[in-house]
PDB file of C-alpha atoms in Angstrom:
ATOM      1  CA  MET A  17    -184.935  88.638  95.367  1.00 96.00           C
ATOM      2  CA  LEU A  18    -187.715  87.991  92.848  1.00 95.00           C
ATOM      3  CA  ALA A  19    -186.080  85.833  90.161  1.00 96.00           C
ATOM      4  CA  MET A  20    -187.801  84.228  87.454  1.00 97.00           C
ATOM      5  CA  THR A  21    -186.374  80.325  87.633  1.00 95.00           C
ATOM      6  CA  VAL A  22    -187.532  77.352  85.565  1.00 94.00           C
ATOM      7  CA  ALA A  23    -189.182  74.242  86.427  1.00 88.00           C
ATOM      8  CA  ASP A  24    -190.653  71.621  84.655  1.00 87.00           C
ATOM      9  CA  GLY A  25    -190.694  73.557  81.731  1.00 88.00           C
ATOM     10  CA  ARG A  26    -192.288  76.737  82.410  1.00 92.00           C
ATOM     11  CA  LEU A  27    -191.429  80.379  84.169  1.00 95.00           C
ATOM     12  CA  THR A  28    -191.805  80.075  88.047  1.00 94.00           C
ATOM     13  CA  ALA A  29    -191.671  83.171  90.062  1.00 94.00           C
ATOM     14  CA  ALA A  30    -189.122  82.535  92.694  1.00 95.00           C
ATOM     15  CA  GLN A  31    -187.437  83.991  95.710  1.00 96.00           C
ATOM     16  CA  VAL A  32    -183.760  83.682  95.477  1.00 96.00           C
ATOM     17  CA  PRO A  33    -180.931  84.736  97.262  1.00 96.00           C
ATOM     18  CA  GLU A  34    -179.519  88.286  96.026  1.00 96.00           C
ATOM     19  CA  PRO A  35    -176.175  87.832  94.215  1.00 96.00           C
ATOM     20  CA  ALA A  36    -172.551  89.186  95.368  1.00 96.00           C
ATOM     21  CA  PRO A  37    -170.395  91.247  92.840  1.00 97.00           C
ATOM     22  CA  GLY A  38    -167.350  88.823  93.069  1.00 96.00           C
ATOM     23  CA  PRO A  39    -164.191  91.329  92.092  1.00 96.00           C
ATOM     24  CA  ASP A  40    -164.179  91.694  88.777  1.00 96.00           C
ATOM     25  CA  GLU A  41    -168.121  92.738  88.622  1.00 97.00           C
ATOM     26  CA  VAL A  42    -170.498  94.766  89.643  1.00 98.00           C
ATOM     27  CA  LEU A  43    -174.337  94.661  90.625  1.00 98.00           C
ATOM     28  CA  ILE A  44    -177.244  95.913  88.660  1.00 98.00           C
ATOM     29  CA  GLU A  45    -180.875  96.551  90.197  1.00 98.00           C
ATOM     30  CA  VAL A  46    -182.638  95.419  87.043  1.00 98.00           C
ATOM     31  CA  ALA A  47    -184.908  97.802  85.622  1.00 98.00           C
ATOM     32  CA  ALA A  48    -185.383  95.956  83.026  1.00 98.00           C
ATOM     33  CA  ALA A  49    -184.303  92.542  80.647  1.00 98.00           C
ATOM     34  CA  GLY A  50    -184.349  91.925  77.209  1.00 98.00           C
ATOM     35  CA  VAL A  51    -186.164  88.458  75.573  1.00 98.00           C
ATOM     36  CA  ASN A  52    -184.872  86.298  73.228  1.00 96.00           C
ATOM     37  CA  ARG A  53    -185.014  83.336  71.476  1.00 93.00           C
ATOM     38  CA  ALA A  54    -182.683  81.799  73.781  1.00 94.00           C
ATOM     39  CA  ASP A  55    -184.265  82.078  76.837  1.00 96.00           C
ATOM     40  CA  LEU A  56    -187.628  80.276  75.337  1.00 95.00           C
ATOM     41  CA  LEU A  57    -184.740  77.222  74.191  1.00 93.00           C
ATOM     42  CA  GLN A  58    -183.316  77.527  77.781  1.00 95.00           C
ATOM     43  CA  VAL A  59    -186.573  76.774  79.232  1.00 95.00           C
ATOM     44  CA  ALA A  60    -187.261  74.012  76.798  1.00 93.00           C
ATOM     45  CA  GLY A  61    -184.083  72.497  77.977  1.00 91.00           C
ATOM     46  CA  HIS A  62    -182.672  73.024  74.732  1.00 88.00           C
ATOM     47  CA  TYR A  63    -179.891  75.791  76.246  1.00 88.00           C
ATOM     48  CA  PRO A  64    -178.561  75.395  79.932  1.00 88.00           C
ATOM     49  CA  SER A  65    -176.748  77.951  81.023  1.00 89.00           C
ATOM     50  CA  PRO A  66    -172.966  77.622  81.841  1.00 91.00           C
ATOM     51  CA  PRO A  67    -171.249  76.873  84.946  1.00 90.00           C
ATOM     52  CA  GLY A  68    -171.288  80.169  86.820  1.00 89.00           C
ATOM     53  CA  ALA A  69    -174.136  81.350  85.447  1.00 93.00           C
ATOM     54  CA  PRO A  70    -177.499  81.367  87.616  1.00 95.00           C
ATOM     55  CA  ALA A  71    -180.036  78.731  86.095  1.00 93.00           C
ATOM     56  CA  TRP A  72    -182.645  80.865  84.897  1.00 96.00           C
ATOM     57  CA  PRO A  73    -182.678  82.847  81.238  1.00 97.00           C
ATOM     58  CA  GLY A  74    -181.917  86.053  80.680  1.00 98.00           C
ATOM     59  CA  LEU A  75    -178.959  87.293  78.518  1.00 98.00           C
ATOM     60  CA  GLU A  76    -179.476  90.799  78.715  1.00 98.00           C
ATOM     61  CA  VAL A  77    -180.863  93.991  80.888  1.00 98.00           C
ATOM     62  CA  SER A  78    -180.688  97.305  81.512  1.00 98.00           C
ATOM     63  CA  GLY A  79    -180.996  99.081  85.412  1.00 98.00           C
ATOM     64  CA  THR A  80    -178.762 100.568  88.034  1.00 98.00           C
ATOM     65  CA  ILE A  81    -174.783  99.575  89.326  1.00 98.00           C
ATOM     66  CA  VAL A  82    -175.408  99.607  92.796  1.00 98.00           C
ATOM     67  CA  ASN A  83    -172.617  97.809  93.993  1.00 98.00           C
ATOM     68  CA  VAL A  84    -169.433  96.679  92.911  1.00 97.00           C
ATOM     69  CA  GLY A  85    -166.563  93.686  93.759  1.00 96.00           C
ATOM     70  CA  SER A  86    -163.771  95.966  93.841  1.00 94.00           C
ATOM     71  CA  ASP A  87    -162.847  99.724  94.614  1.00 92.00           C
ATOM     72  CA  ASP A  88    -161.603 100.082  90.774  1.00 91.00           C
ATOM     73  CA  ASN A  89    -165.004  99.917  89.965  1.00 92.00           C
ATOM     74  CA  ALA A  90    -166.361 101.475  92.152  1.00 93.00           C
ATOM     75  CA  SER A  91    -167.041 104.835  89.877  1.00 92.00           C
ATOM     76  CA  PHE A  92    -169.670 102.815  88.325  1.00 93.00           C
ATOM     77  CA  LEU A  93    -171.741 103.122  91.321  1.00 97.00           C
ATOM     78  CA  GLY A  94    -174.955 104.525  90.521  1.00 97.00           C
ATOM     79  CA  ALA A  95    -174.452 104.324  86.690  1.00 98.00           C
ATOM     80  CA  GLU A  96    -177.413 104.307  84.938  1.00 98.00           C
ATOM     81  CA  VAL A  97    -175.613 100.586  82.640  1.00 98.00           C
ATOM     82  CA  CYS A  98    -177.300  98.110  80.060  1.00 98.00           C
ATOM     83  CA  ALA A  99    -174.985  94.508  80.263  1.00 98.00           C
ATOM     84  CA  LEU A 100    -174.424  91.812  78.433  1.00 98.00           C
ATOM     85  CA  LEU A 101    -175.042  88.665  80.661  1.00 98.00           C
ATOM     86  CA  PRO A 102    -174.708  84.830  80.365  1.00 96.00           C
ATOM     87  CA  GLY A 103    -177.626  84.613  81.700  1.00 96.00           C
ATOM     88  CA  GLY A 104    -179.848  85.374  84.446  1.00 97.00           C
ATOM     89  CA  GLY A 105    -181.567  88.776  84.026  1.00 98.00           C
ATOM     90  CA  TYR A 106    -185.066  87.108  84.691  1.00 98.00           C
ATOM     91  CA  ALA A 107    -184.272  88.763  88.277  1.00 98.00           C
ATOM     92  CA  GLN A 108    -184.230  91.982  90.701  1.00 98.00           C
ATOM     93  CA  TYR A 109    -180.470  92.062  90.850  1.00 98.00           C
ATOM     94  CA  VAL A 110    -177.730  90.341  88.981  1.00 98.00           C
ATOM     95  CA  THR A 111    -173.733  90.519  88.847  1.00 98.00           C
ATOM     96  CA  VAL A 112    -172.016  90.726  85.813  1.00 98.00           C
ATOM     97  CA  ASP A 113    -168.481  91.159  84.430  1.00 98.00           C
ATOM     98  CA  ALA A 114    -167.696  95.284  84.221  1.00 97.00           C
ATOM     99  CA  GLY A 115    -166.190  94.323  81.426  1.00 97.00           C
ATOM    100  CA  LEU A 116    -169.487  93.325  79.842  1.00 98.00           C
ATOM    101  CA  VAL A 117    -171.234  96.641  81.297  1.00 98.00           C
ATOM    102  CA  LEU A 118    -172.205  99.860  78.530  1.00 98.00           C
ATOM    103  CA  PRO A 119    -173.552 103.190  79.303  1.00 98.00           C
ATOM    104  CA  LYS A 120    -177.549 103.471  78.428  1.00 98.00           C
ATOM    105  CA  PRO A 121    -177.320 105.373  75.234  1.00 98.00           C
ATOM    106  CA  GLU A 122    -178.315 109.399  75.533  1.00 97.00           C
ATOM    107  CA  LYS A 123    -181.167 108.606  73.283  1.00 95.00           C
ATOM    108  CA  ALA A 124    -182.595 105.474  74.508  1.00 97.00           C
ATOM    109  CA  THR A 125    -184.831 105.122  77.733  1.00 98.00           C
ATOM    110  CA  LEU A 126    -183.473 103.239  80.776  1.00 98.00           C
ATOM    111  CA  VAL A 127    -185.988 100.486  80.246  1.00 98.00           C
ATOM    112  CA  ASP A 128    -185.556  99.648  76.424  1.00 98.00           C
ATOM    113  CA  ALA A 129    -181.910  99.830  76.328  1.00 98.00           C
ATOM    114  CA  ALA A 130    -182.140  96.111  77.371  1.00 98.00           C
ATOM    115  CA  GLY A 131    -182.683  95.071  74.298  1.00 97.00           C
ATOM    116  CA  LEU A 132    -179.929  96.724  73.268  1.00 98.00           C
ATOM    117  CA  PRO A 133    -176.847  94.537  73.952  1.00 98.00           C
ATOM    118  CA  GLU A 134    -177.578  90.594  73.093  1.00 97.00           C
ATOM    119  CA  VAL A 135    -178.900  92.667  69.479  1.00 97.00           C
ATOM    120  CA  ALA A 136    -175.722  94.654  69.465  1.00 98.00           C
ATOM    121  CA  ALA A 137    -173.108  92.309  70.343  1.00 98.00           C
ATOM    122  CA  THR A 138    -174.319  90.078  67.812  1.00 97.00           C
ATOM    123  CA  VAL A 139    -174.852  91.915  64.777  1.00 98.00           C
ATOM    124  CA  TYR A 140    -171.206  93.988  65.239  1.00 98.00           C
ATOM    125  CA  SER A 141    -169.738  90.585  66.148  1.00 97.00           C
ATOM    126  CA  ASN A 142    -170.570  89.386  62.444  1.00 97.00           C
ATOM    127  CA  LEU A 143    -171.086  92.112  60.609  1.00 97.00           C
ATOM    128  CA  GLY A 144    -168.297  94.618  62.144  1.00 95.00           C
ATOM    129  CA  TYR A 145    -165.658  93.570  58.919  1.00 94.00           C
ATOM    130  CA  LEU A 146    -168.438  95.660  56.221  1.00 95.00           C
ATOM    131  CA  LEU A 147    -166.678  98.927  59.302  1.00 92.00           C
ATOM    132  CA  GLY A 148    -163.444  98.762  57.849  1.00 79.00           C
ATOM    133  CA  GLY A 149    -161.873 100.755  55.797  1.00 67.00           C
ATOM    134  CA  GLU A 150    -163.000 102.058  51.931  1.00 63.00           C
ATOM    135  CA  ALA A 151    -164.831  99.665  49.804  1.00 66.00           C
ATOM    136  CA  ASP A 152    -164.408  99.109  46.280  1.00 71.00           C
ATOM    137  CA  ARG A 153    -167.924  99.426  45.514  1.00 78.00           C
ATOM    138  CA  LYS A 154    -171.125  99.647  47.600  1.00 89.00           C
ATOM    139  CA  ARG A 155    -172.372  96.591  49.106  1.00 95.00           C
ATOM    140  CA  ARG A 156    -175.180  94.976  49.085  1.00 98.00           C
ATOM    141  CA  VAL A 157    -176.150  92.893  52.551  1.00 98.00           C
ATOM    142  CA  LEU A 158    -179.370  90.633  53.141  1.00 98.00           C
ATOM    143  CA  VAL A 159    -180.357  90.142  56.883  1.00 98.00           C
ATOM    144  CA  HIS A 160    -183.479  87.761  57.208  1.00 98.00           C
ATOM    145  CA  GLY A 161    -185.694  87.802  59.555  1.00 95.00           C
ATOM    146  CA  GLY A 162    -185.653  91.654  58.927  1.00 96.00           C
ATOM    147  CA  ALA A 163    -188.410  92.499  61.813  1.00 96.00           C
ATOM    148  CA  GLY A 164    -187.009  90.711  64.864  1.00 96.00           C
ATOM    149  CA  GLY A 165    -184.759  91.954  67.173  1.00 96.00           C
ATOM    150  CA  ILE A 166    -181.756  91.408  65.948  1.00 97.00           C
ATOM    151  CA  GLY A 167    -183.195  92.103  61.880  1.00 97.00           C
ATOM    152  CA  THR A 168    -184.685  95.361  63.195  1.00 98.00           C
ATOM    153  CA  PHE A 169    -180.964  96.245  64.884  1.00 98.00           C
ATOM    154  CA  ALA A 170    -178.973  94.620  62.109  1.00 98.00           C
ATOM    155  CA  ILE A 171    -180.486  96.783  59.485  1.00 98.00           C
ATOM    156  CA  GLN A 172    -179.896 100.016  60.971  1.00 98.00           C
ATOM    157  CA  PHE A 173    -176.758  98.832  61.263  1.00 98.00           C
ATOM    158  CA  ALA A 174    -175.794  97.993  57.641  1.00 98.00           C
ATOM    159  CA  LYS A 175    -177.581 101.224  56.021  1.00 98.00           C
ATOM    160  CA  LYS A 176    -176.533 103.901  58.869  1.00 97.00           C
ATOM    161  CA  LEU A 177    -173.058 102.369  59.427  1.00 96.00           C
ATOM    162  CA  ALA A 178    -172.096 100.467  56.968  1.00 96.00           C
ATOM    163  CA  ASP A 179    -173.835 102.621  53.969  1.00 96.00           C
ATOM    164  CA  ALA A 180    -174.397  99.077  52.757  1.00 97.00           C
ATOM    165  CA  GLU A 181    -177.434  98.667  50.579  1.00 97.00           C
ATOM    166  CA  THR A 182    -179.795  96.886  52.804  1.00 98.00           C
ATOM    167  CA  TRP A 183    -182.370  94.279  51.729  1.00 98.00           C
ATOM    168  CA  THR A 184    -184.197  91.383  54.403  1.00 98.00           C
ATOM    169  CA  THR A 185    -186.831  88.979  54.480  1.00 98.00           C
ATOM    170  CA  ALA A 186    -189.616  89.760  56.124  1.00 97.00           C
ATOM    171  CA  ARG A 187    -193.902  89.557  56.128  1.00 96.00           C
ATOM    172  CA  ALA A 188    -195.383  91.982  53.778  1.00 96.00           C
ATOM    173  CA  GLU A 189    -196.964  93.826  56.176  1.00 96.00           C
ATOM    174  CA  TRP A 190    -194.294  95.329  58.164  1.00 97.00           C
ATOM    175  CA  THR A 191    -192.137  96.530  54.711  1.00 97.00           C
ATOM    176  CA  GLN A 192    -192.914 100.600  55.448  1.00 98.00           C
ATOM    177  CA  LYS A 193    -191.844 100.141  59.159  1.00 98.00           C
ATOM    178  CA  LEU A 194    -188.625  98.056  57.373  1.00 98.00           C
ATOM    179  CA  GLN A 195    -187.776 100.737  55.237  1.00 98.00           C
ATOM    180  CA  ALA A 196    -188.024 103.327  57.654  1.00 98.00           C
ATOM    181  CA  LEU A 197    -185.466 101.720  59.361  1.00 98.00           C
ATOM    182  CA  GLY A 198    -183.278 101.279  56.334  1.00 98.00           C
ATOM    183  CA  ALA A 199    -184.294  98.831  54.689  1.00 98.00           C
ATOM    184  CA  ASP A 200    -183.857  98.913  50.823  1.00 98.00           C
ATOM    185  CA  ARG A 201    -185.712  96.402  49.754  1.00 98.00           C
ATOM    186  CA  VAL A 202    -188.401  94.081  51.626  1.00 98.00           C
ATOM    187  CA  ILE A 203    -188.598  90.631  50.582  1.00 98.00           C
ATOM    188  CA  ASP A 204    -191.801  88.869  51.244  1.00 97.00           C
ATOM    189  CA  TYR A 205    -190.461  85.728  52.005  1.00 94.00           C
ATOM    190  CA  ARG A 206    -194.151  84.034  51.941  1.00 93.00           C
ATOM    191  CA  ASN A 207    -194.574  84.846  48.241  1.00 96.00           C
ATOM    192  CA  GLU A 208    -190.814  85.543  46.913  1.00 97.00           C
ATOM    193  CA  ASP A 209    -187.755  84.200  46.399  1.00 97.00           C
ATOM    194  CA  PHE A 210    -185.257  85.425  47.849  1.00 97.00           C
ATOM    195  CA  ALA A 211    -182.347  83.938  46.354  1.00 96.00           C
ATOM    196  CA  ALA A 212    -183.526  83.837  42.695  1.00 97.00           C
ATOM    197  CA  ILE A 213    -184.511  88.090  43.146  1.00 98.00           C
ATOM    198  CA  ALA A 214    -180.515  88.360  44.383  1.00 97.00           C
ATOM    199  CA  MET A 215    -179.205  86.292  41.853  1.00 97.00           C
ATOM    200  CA  GLU A 216    -180.587  88.486  39.187  1.00 97.00           C
ATOM    201  CA  ALA A 217    -179.751  91.403  41.100  1.00 97.00           C
ATOM    202  CA  GLY A 218    -176.260  90.302  41.041  1.00 96.00           C
ATOM    203  CA  GLY A 219    -175.957  88.423  44.235  1.00 97.00           C
ATOM    204  CA  VAL A 220    -174.983  89.757  47.854  1.00 98.00           C
ATOM    205  CA  ASP A 221    -172.013  90.572  49.807  1.00 97.00           C
ATOM    206  CA  ALA A 222    -173.405  89.455  53.249  1.00 98.00           C
ATOM    207  CA  ILE A 223    -176.061  87.512  54.666  1.00 98.00           C
ATOM    208  CA  LEU A 224    -176.970  87.405  58.239  1.00 98.00           C
ATOM    209  CA  ASP A 225    -179.013  83.784  58.794  1.00 96.00           C
ATOM    210  CA  VAL A 226    -181.097  83.099  61.616  1.00 93.00           C
ATOM    211  CA  ILE A 227    -183.580  80.531  60.134  1.00 87.00           C
ATOM    212  CA  GLY A 228    -180.522  77.844  59.496  1.00 80.00           C
ATOM    213  CA  ALA A 229    -181.478  74.283  57.082  1.00 78.00           C
ATOM    214  CA  ALA A 230    -183.916  75.651  55.506  1.00 87.00           C
ATOM    215  CA  TYR A 231    -182.175  78.493  53.985  1.00 88.00           C
ATOM    216  CA  PHE A 232    -178.480  77.443  53.468  1.00 91.00           C
ATOM    217  CA  GLU A 233    -178.974  76.297  49.878  1.00 94.00           C
ATOM    218  CA  PRO A 234    -180.483  79.416  48.820  1.00 95.00           C
ATOM    219  CA  ASN A 235    -178.323  81.313  50.954  1.00 95.00           C
ATOM    220  CA  LEU A 236    -175.190  80.408  48.577  1.00 95.00           C
ATOM    221  CA  LYS A 237    -177.060  80.904  45.485  1.00 95.00           C
ATOM    222  CA  ALA A 238    -177.770  84.096  46.598  1.00 97.00           C
ATOM    223  CA  LEU A 239    -174.301  85.334  47.533  1.00 97.00           C
ATOM    224  CA  ALA A 240    -172.069  87.376  44.768  1.00 97.00           C
ATOM    225  CA  GLN A 241    -168.959  86.324  44.642  1.00 95.00           C
ATOM    226  CA  ASP A 242    -166.526  86.736  47.439  1.00 95.00           C
ATOM    227  CA  GLY A 243    -169.592  86.786  49.712  1.00 96.00           C
ATOM    228  CA  ARG A 244    -170.181  85.976  52.995  1.00 96.00           C
ATOM    229  CA  LEU A 245    -173.458  84.132  55.148  1.00 97.00           C
ATOM    230  CA  ALA A 246    -173.618  84.408  58.446  1.00 96.00           C
ATOM    231  CA  ILE A 247    -175.136  82.002  60.421  1.00 95.00           C
ATOM    232  CA  ILE A 248    -176.413  82.998  63.435  1.00 93.00           C
ATOM    233  CA  GLY A 249    -179.880  80.783  64.199  1.00 87.00           C
ATOM    234  CA  LEU A 250    -181.157  77.342  63.854  1.00 74.00           C
ATOM    235  CA  GLN A 251    -184.986  78.169  63.842  1.00 77.00           C
ATOM    236  CA  GLN A 252    -185.681  75.985  60.542  1.00 69.00           C
ATOM    237  CA  GLY A 253    -183.332  73.116  60.929  1.00 69.00           C
ATOM    238  CA  THR A 254    -180.019  71.872  61.595  1.00 74.00           C
ATOM    239  CA  ALA A 255    -178.331  69.685  59.680  1.00 79.00           C
ATOM    240  CA  ALA A 256    -178.361  70.675  55.790  1.00 79.00           C
ATOM    241  CA  GLN A 257    -176.428  69.157  52.297  1.00 81.00           C
ATOM    242  CA  ILE A 258    -173.557  72.278  50.574  1.00 80.00           C
ATOM    243  CA  HIS A 259    -172.748  72.262  47.244  1.00 79.00           C
ATOM    244  CA  LEU A 260    -168.937  72.381  47.641  1.00 79.00           C
ATOM    245  CA  GLY A 261    -168.685  72.967  43.944  1.00 75.00           C
ATOM    246  CA  GLY A 262    -170.689  75.959  43.964  1.00 78.00           C
ATOM    247  CA  LEU A 263    -169.172  77.264  47.536  1.00 80.00           C
ATOM    248  CA  LEU A 264    -165.427  77.197  45.939  1.00 83.00           C
ATOM    249  CA  ALA A 265    -166.529  78.689  42.324  1.00 81.00           C
ATOM    250  CA  LYS A 266    -167.921  82.127  44.315  1.00 90.00           C
ATOM    251  CA  ARG A 267    -164.944  81.851  46.886  1.00 93.00           C
ATOM    252  CA  ALA A 268    -167.267  82.221  50.072  1.00 90.00           C
ATOM    253  CA  THR A 269    -166.962  82.228  53.518  1.00 93.00           C
ATOM    254  CA  ILE A 270    -169.717  80.870  55.788  1.00 93.00           C
ATOM    255  CA  THR A 271    -168.941  81.092  59.943  1.00 93.00           C
ATOM    256  CA  GLY A 272    -171.681  80.004  62.193  1.00 91.00           C
ATOM    257  CA  THR A 273    -171.279  82.139  65.421  1.00 89.00           C
ATOM    258  CA  THR A 274    -172.935  82.388  69.155  1.00 89.00           C
ATOM    259  CA  LEU A 275    -172.451  84.817  71.672  1.00 92.00           C
ATOM    260  CA  ARG A 276    -172.972  83.443  75.491  1.00 91.00           C
ATOM    261  CA  ALA A 277    -170.529  80.752  74.759  1.00 88.00           C
ATOM    262  CA  ARG A 278    -167.377  82.816  73.107  1.00 94.00           C
ATOM    263  CA  PRO A 279    -164.839  82.853  76.302  1.00 95.00           C
ATOM    264  CA  LEU A 280    -165.174  86.012  78.698  1.00 97.00           C
ATOM    265  CA  ASP A 281    -162.031  87.584  77.060  1.00 98.00           C
ATOM    266  CA  GLN A 282    -163.710  87.268  73.750  1.00 97.00           C
ATOM    267  CA  ARG A 283    -167.405  88.937  75.474  1.00 98.00           C
ATOM    268  CA  ARG A 284    -165.636  91.915  76.778  1.00 98.00           C
ATOM    269  CA  GLN A 285    -163.373  92.509  73.302  1.00 98.00           C
ATOM    270  CA  ILE A 286    -167.464  92.770  71.443  1.00 98.00           C
ATOM    271  CA  ILE A 287    -168.074  94.834  74.309  1.00 98.00           C
ATOM    272  CA  ALA A 288    -165.496  97.145  73.916  1.00 98.00           C
ATOM    273  CA  GLU A 289    -165.471  97.245  70.169  1.00 98.00           C
ATOM    274  CA  ALA A 290    -169.689  97.760  70.015  1.00 98.00           C
ATOM    275  CA  PHE A 291    -169.645 100.854  72.493  1.00 98.00           C
ATOM    276  CA  GLU A 292    -166.436 102.277  70.575  1.00 97.00           C
ATOM    277  CA  ARG A 293    -167.764 101.950  67.110  1.00 97.00           C
ATOM    278  CA  VAL A 294    -171.752 101.501  67.278  1.00 98.00           C
ATOM    279  CA  TRP A 295    -172.721 103.495  70.609  1.00 98.00           C
ATOM    280  CA  PRO A 296    -171.935 106.757  69.116  1.00 98.00           C
ATOM    281  CA  ALA A 297    -174.966 106.274  66.748  1.00 98.00           C
ATOM    282  CA  LEU A 298    -176.958 105.322  69.485  1.00 98.00           C
ATOM    283  CA  ASP A 299    -176.231 107.984  71.514  1.00 98.00           C
ATOM    284  CA  SER A 300    -177.096 110.779  68.521  1.00 97.00           C
ATOM    285  CA  GLY A 301    -179.978 108.590  67.631  1.00 97.00           C
ATOM    286  CA  GLU A 302    -178.836 107.559  64.780  1.00 97.00           C
ATOM    287  CA  ILE A 303    -179.610 103.909  65.200  1.00 98.00           C
ATOM    288  CA  GLU A 304    -182.926 103.632  67.844  1.00 96.00           C
ATOM    289  CA  PRO A 305    -183.695 100.511  70.016  1.00 97.00           C
ATOM    290  CA  VAL A 306    -186.768  99.363  68.471  1.00 97.00           C
ATOM    291  CA  VAL A 307    -188.818  97.730  71.475  1.00 97.00           C
ATOM    292  CA  THR A 308    -192.373  97.420  71.070  1.00 96.00           C
ATOM    293  CA  THR A 309    -193.120  95.036  73.829  1.00 97.00           C
ATOM    294  CA  ARG A 310    -193.174  95.943  77.765  1.00 98.00           C
ATOM    295  CA  ILE A 311    -194.645  93.056  80.032  1.00 98.00           C
ATOM    296  CA  PRO A 312    -193.956  93.327  83.793  1.00 98.00           C
ATOM    297  CA  LEU A 313    -191.458  90.517  85.519  1.00 97.00           C
ATOM    298  CA  ALA A 314    -193.936  87.720  86.343  1.00 95.00           C
ATOM    299  CA  GLU A 315    -195.019  87.999  83.573  1.00 96.00           C
ATOM    300  CA  ALA A 316    -192.512  86.700  81.187  1.00 97.00           C
ATOM    301  CA  ALA A 317    -193.962  83.686  80.591  1.00 96.00           C
ATOM    302  CA  GLU A 318    -196.432  85.940  78.526  1.00 96.00           C
ATOM    303  CA  ALA A 319    -193.920  87.573  77.018  1.00 97.00           C
ATOM    304  CA  HIS A 320    -192.666  83.908  75.576  1.00 97.00           C
ATOM    305  CA  ARG A 321    -195.917  83.041  74.245  1.00 96.00           C
ATOM    306  CA  LEU A 322    -195.334  85.787  72.190  1.00 95.00           C
ATOM    307  CA  MET A 323    -192.592  85.857  70.718  1.00 95.00           C
ATOM    308  CA  GLY A 324    -192.957  81.913  70.328  1.00 93.00           C
ATOM    309  CA  ALA A 325    -196.079  82.402  67.996  1.00 92.00           C
ATOM    310  CA  GLY A 326    -194.601  84.477  65.583  1.00 87.00           C
ATOM    311  CA  GLY A 327    -194.817  88.008  63.446  1.00 87.00           C
ATOM    312  CA  HIS A 328    -194.203  90.162  66.616  1.00 91.00           C
ATOM    313  CA  PHE A 329    -191.871  92.711  65.600  1.00 96.00           C
ATOM    314  CA  GLY A 330    -189.229  94.466  67.500  1.00 96.00           C
ATOM    315  CA  LYS A 331    -187.549  93.379  70.853  1.00 98.00           C
ATOM    316  CA  ILE A 332    -189.838  92.524  74.019  1.00 98.00           C
ATOM    317  CA  VAL A 333    -188.180  93.297  77.418  1.00 98.00           C
ATOM    318  CA  LEU A 334    -189.459  92.618  80.749  1.00 98.00           C
ATOM    319  CA  THR A 335    -189.661  95.592  82.982  1.00 98.00           C
ATOM    320  CA  ALA A 336    -189.185  95.286  87.045  1.00 95.00           C
ATOM    321  CA  LYS A 337    -192.085  97.471  87.270  1.00 83.00           C
TER     322      LYS A 337
END
């Protein structure tokens, strides 16, 4: 089968053996693979695949189940699905644990569904607590990088499922598109101080951050009392200082998470809960995958160039055809 392998820091098309599903796995004929920033890091040699996963990138795919490793999963044969992977999605076929597979949402195309598993699992695992119980007041959520794949999904999640006042940072030219997704306020990070704006408004209750060190101090300033900061990316630095007095005074909670490195049981649980609590909104079309660029798998290097250049809106997916 064809796979986009990595050689000398570059993506290269190569013929590799077709995988066979293990007892708990299914084999998916890939229709499309989502492109994520982690894929760029892997190609650059900074984020290798975990043990047992293929050496080439790809953290999410969509496609059709064409084989199963045990009779327990026989009912999945022929199903159109999307799946969260530890790696290996840039290929014609991929095996994956059956517990990491989700049905294609009714309102999404099979190709566009490839852009859902990674963002849905990431957003739900960091903001899912917003869905629990009745809040004593309307909460305010700040999503950094609103125009990206994570951001476009997180805005819809916070607004339409959590019923939160939803803010985001992005380039000014994306304001109308982000408002259409549910953003109540779009802050132009190049010309506006999001921390000052948040403090003037009384702070934000939750922040989802893909930036890292460069935003750490202003994020803490932007938080309201009992606010939560979830750091899920390090696009602008890995080391930051913290003023502990400010942290204590606000009773703030800071978390840092990755998805691929979680134990399999945790990833299965996240997928199961996302299916229960998020998939109905995808089936109904209340939340939509925001896929704006579709590029053939053999041209994966061009997809990486586009993502690396910045300024792209929504998700990029690699298509089998």
